[in-house]
Coordinates of C-alpha atoms in Angstrom, one line a residue:
Chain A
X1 CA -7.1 17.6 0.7
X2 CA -5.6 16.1 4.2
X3 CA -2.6 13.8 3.7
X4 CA -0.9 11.2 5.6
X5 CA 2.5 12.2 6.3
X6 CA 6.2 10.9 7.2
X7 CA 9.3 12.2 8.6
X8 CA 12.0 11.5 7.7
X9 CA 12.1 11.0 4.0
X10 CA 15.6 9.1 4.3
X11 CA 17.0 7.5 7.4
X12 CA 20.5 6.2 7.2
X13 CA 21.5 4.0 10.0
X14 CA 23.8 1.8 11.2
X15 CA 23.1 -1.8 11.9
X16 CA 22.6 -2.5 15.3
X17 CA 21.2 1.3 16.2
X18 CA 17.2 2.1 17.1
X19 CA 15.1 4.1 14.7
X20 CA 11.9 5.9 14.9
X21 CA 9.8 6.7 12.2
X22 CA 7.0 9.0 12.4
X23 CA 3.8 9.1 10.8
X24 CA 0.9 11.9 11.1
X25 CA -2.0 10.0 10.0
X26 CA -5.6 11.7 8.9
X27 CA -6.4 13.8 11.2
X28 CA -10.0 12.1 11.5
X29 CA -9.1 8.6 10.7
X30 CA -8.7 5.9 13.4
X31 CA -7.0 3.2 12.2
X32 CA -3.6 3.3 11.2
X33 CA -0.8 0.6 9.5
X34 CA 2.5 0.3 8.5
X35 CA 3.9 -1.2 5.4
X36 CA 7.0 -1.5 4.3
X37 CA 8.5 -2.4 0.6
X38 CA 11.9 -3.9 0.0
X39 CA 13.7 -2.4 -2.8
X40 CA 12.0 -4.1 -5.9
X41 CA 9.8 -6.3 -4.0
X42 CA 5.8 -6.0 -2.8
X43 CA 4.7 -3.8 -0.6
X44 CA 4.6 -6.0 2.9
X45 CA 1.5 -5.5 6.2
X46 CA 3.3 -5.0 8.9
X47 CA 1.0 -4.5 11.6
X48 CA -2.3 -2.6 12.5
X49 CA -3.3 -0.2 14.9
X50 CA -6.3 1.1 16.5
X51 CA -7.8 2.7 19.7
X52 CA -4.5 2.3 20.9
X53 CA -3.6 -1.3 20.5
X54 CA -2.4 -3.2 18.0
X55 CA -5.2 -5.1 16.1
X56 CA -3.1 -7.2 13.7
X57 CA 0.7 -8.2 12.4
X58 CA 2.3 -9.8 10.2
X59 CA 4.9 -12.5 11.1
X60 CA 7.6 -9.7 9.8
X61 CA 6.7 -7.6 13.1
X62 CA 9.0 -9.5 15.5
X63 CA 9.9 -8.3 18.6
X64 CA 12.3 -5.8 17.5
X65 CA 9.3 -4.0 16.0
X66 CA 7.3 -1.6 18.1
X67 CA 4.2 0.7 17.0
X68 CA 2.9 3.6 20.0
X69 CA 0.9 6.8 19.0
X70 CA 2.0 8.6 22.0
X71 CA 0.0 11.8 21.4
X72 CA -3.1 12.9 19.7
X73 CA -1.6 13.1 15.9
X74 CA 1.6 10.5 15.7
X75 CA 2.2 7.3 14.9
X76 CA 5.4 6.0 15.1
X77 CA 7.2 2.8 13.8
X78 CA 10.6 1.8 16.2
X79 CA 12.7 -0.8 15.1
X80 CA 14.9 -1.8 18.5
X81 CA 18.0 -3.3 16.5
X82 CA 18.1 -2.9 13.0
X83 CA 19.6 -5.4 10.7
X84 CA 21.0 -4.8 6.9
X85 CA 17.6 -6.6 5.9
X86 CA 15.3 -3.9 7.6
X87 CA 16.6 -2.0 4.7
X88 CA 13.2 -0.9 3.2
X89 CA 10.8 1.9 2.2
X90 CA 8.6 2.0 5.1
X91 CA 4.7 3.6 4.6
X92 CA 2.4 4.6 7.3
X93 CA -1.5 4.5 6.1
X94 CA -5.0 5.4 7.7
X95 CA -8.6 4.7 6.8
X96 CA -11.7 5.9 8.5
X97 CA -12.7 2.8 9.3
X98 CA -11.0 -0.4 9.6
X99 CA -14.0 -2.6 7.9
X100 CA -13.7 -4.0 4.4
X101 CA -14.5 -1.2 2.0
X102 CA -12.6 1.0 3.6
X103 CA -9.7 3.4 1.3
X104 CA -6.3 3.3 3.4
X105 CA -4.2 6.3 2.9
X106 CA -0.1 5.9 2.3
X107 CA 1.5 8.6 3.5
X108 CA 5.2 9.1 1.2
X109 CA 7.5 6.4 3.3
X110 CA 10.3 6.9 4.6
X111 CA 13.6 5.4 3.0
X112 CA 15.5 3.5 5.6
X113 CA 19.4 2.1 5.1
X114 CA 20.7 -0.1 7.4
X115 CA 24.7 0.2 7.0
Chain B
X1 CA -1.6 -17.1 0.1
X2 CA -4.5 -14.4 -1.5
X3 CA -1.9 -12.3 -2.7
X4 CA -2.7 -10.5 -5.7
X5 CA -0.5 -10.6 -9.2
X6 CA -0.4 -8.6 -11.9
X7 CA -0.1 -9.3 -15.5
X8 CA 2.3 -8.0 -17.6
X9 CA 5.3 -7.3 -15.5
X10 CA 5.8 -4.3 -17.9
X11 CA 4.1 -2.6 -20.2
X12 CA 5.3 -0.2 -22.8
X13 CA 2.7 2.1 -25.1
X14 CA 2.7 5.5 -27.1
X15 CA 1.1 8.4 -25.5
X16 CA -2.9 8.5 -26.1
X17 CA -3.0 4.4 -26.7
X18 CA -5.0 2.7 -23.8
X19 CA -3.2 0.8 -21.0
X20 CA -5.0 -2.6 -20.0
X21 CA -3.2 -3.9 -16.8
X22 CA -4.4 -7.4 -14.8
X23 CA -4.9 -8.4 -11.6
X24 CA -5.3 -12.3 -9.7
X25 CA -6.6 -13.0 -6.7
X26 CA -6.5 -16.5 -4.9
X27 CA -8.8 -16.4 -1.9
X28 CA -11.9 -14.7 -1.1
X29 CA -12.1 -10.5 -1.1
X30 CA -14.2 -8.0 0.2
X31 CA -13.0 -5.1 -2.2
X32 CA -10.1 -4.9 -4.7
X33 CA -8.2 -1.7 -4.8
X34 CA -5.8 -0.3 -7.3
X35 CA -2.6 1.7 -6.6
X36 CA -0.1 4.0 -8.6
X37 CA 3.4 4.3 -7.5
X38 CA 5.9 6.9 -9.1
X39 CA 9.6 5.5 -9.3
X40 CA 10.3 5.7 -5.5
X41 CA 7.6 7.6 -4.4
X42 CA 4.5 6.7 -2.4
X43 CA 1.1 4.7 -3.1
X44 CA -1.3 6.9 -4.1
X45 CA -5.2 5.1 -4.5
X46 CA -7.0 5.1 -7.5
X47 CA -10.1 3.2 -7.2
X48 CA -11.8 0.5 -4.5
X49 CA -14.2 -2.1 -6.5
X50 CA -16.2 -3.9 -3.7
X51 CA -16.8 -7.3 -4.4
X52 CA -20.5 -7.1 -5.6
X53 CA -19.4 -4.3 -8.0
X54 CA -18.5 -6.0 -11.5
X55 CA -17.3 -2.5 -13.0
X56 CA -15.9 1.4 -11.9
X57 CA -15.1 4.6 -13.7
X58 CA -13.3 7.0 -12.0
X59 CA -12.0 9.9 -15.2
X60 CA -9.7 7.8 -17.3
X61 CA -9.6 4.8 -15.4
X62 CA -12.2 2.0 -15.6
X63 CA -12.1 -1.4 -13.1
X64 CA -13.7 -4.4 -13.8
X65 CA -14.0 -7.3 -11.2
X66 CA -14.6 -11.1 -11.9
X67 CA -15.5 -12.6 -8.6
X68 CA -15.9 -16.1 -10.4
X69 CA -12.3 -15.8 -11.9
X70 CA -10.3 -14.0 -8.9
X71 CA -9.7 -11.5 -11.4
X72 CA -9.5 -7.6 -11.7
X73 CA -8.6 -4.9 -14.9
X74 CA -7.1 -1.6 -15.0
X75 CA -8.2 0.0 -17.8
X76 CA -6.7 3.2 -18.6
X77 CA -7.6 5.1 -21.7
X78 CA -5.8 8.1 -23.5
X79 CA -2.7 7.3 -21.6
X80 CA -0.2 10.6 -20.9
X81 CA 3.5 10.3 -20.1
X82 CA 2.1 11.4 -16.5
X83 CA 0.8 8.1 -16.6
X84 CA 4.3 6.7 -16.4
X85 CA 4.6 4.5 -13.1
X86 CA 3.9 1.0 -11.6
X87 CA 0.7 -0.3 -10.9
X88 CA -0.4 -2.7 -7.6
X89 CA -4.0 -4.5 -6.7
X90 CA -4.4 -4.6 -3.6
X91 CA -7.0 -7.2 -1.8
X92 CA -8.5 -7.6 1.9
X93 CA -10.3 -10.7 2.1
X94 CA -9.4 -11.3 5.6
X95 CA -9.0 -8.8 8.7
X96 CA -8.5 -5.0 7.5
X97 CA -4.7 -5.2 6.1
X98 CA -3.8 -5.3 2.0
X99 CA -2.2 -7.9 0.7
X100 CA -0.4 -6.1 -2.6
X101 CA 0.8 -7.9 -5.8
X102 CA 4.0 -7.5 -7.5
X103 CA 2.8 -4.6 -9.6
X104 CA 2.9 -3.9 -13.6
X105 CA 5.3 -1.2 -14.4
X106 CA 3.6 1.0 -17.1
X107 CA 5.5 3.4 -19.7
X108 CA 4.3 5.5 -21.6
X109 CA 6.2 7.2 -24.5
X110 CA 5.8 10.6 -25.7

């Protein structure tokens, strides 16, 4: 059954530094989102993609957020500056369709420390 | 806010009792969906109720949905110690993003 998937699992940084996180979504799906779920808390929309624009964010993707899918099968997350509070398990999803009824797909996350 | 909460926080049962697990809405939805979470691990779906659906089976699991209450059930029945994890509604009443609750934490004993 195809899968949304993540690299890295765990990303330790230090504050200050640039990440990337990658996401290969479903190979025939065409929206795409990130998530992300502080330690113990809900899991947070951060910001939609599709046909190669963001379509909506939340007020959490500031401009220190960025989202590209720069070939055919990634999606990556890049966080410009990271703080201690970006600190997170971070999920990539996809769904066929971005209308209501639509199933979105989380990939595993990735596990991000900010030092 | 429409964010969804679930009721209890945690929930502890003996293997092959059934789990009941409860979900509020505020606003609005088009569909409710229901997600399982292993300690650390990623969402994995279970089920998507659309909002003129008042009840879903999928195996052991059965959804209800009160439109008229805001209000959702997780049924599971037979419960395993598989079935150890926590638990999130998810809603979408507005643009295509999920707005997740806090979650129920579910244990099951063996």
């Amino acid at each position: 059954e195809p899968e949304v998937t993540q690299t890295p699992s765990h990303q330790v940084t230090q504050m200050g530094q640039e990440v990337i996180l990658r996401c290969v979504p479903i190979s025939n799906h065409l929206y795409f989102y990130w998530y992300r779920q502080i330690l113990g808390q809900k899991v947070e929309f951060l910001v939609s993609f599709y046909n190669n624009e963001i379509s909506e964010k939340s007020e959490i993707f500031d401009d220190q957020f960025s989202v590209e899918r720069p070939d055919g099968s990634n999606f990556t997350l890049k966080i410009r500056s990271t703080k201690l509070e970006d600190s997170a398990m971070y999920f990539c999803a996809s769904s066929e369709e971005g209308t209501w009824g639509e199933t979105q797909y989380f990939g595993p996350g990735t596990r991000l420390l900010v030092l | 806010s429409q964010q969804g909460e679930e009721d209890p926080q945690a929930l502890s049962i003996q293997e092959g009792e059934n789990a009941t697990m409860n979900c509020s809405y505020k606003t609005s939805i088009n569909n409710l969906q229901w997600y399982r979470q292993n300690s650390g691990r990623g969402l994995v779906h279970l089920i998507l109720i659309r909002s003129n659906e008042r009840e879903k089976h999928s195996g052991r699991l059965r959804v209800t949905l009160d439109t008229s209450k805001k209000s959702s059930s997780l049924l599971i029945t037979a419960s395993r110690a598989a079935d150890t994890a926590s638990y999130f509604c998810a809603t979408d009443g507005y643009g295509n993003k999920l707005v997740f609750g806090a979650g129920t934490i579910l244990r099951v004993k063996s």
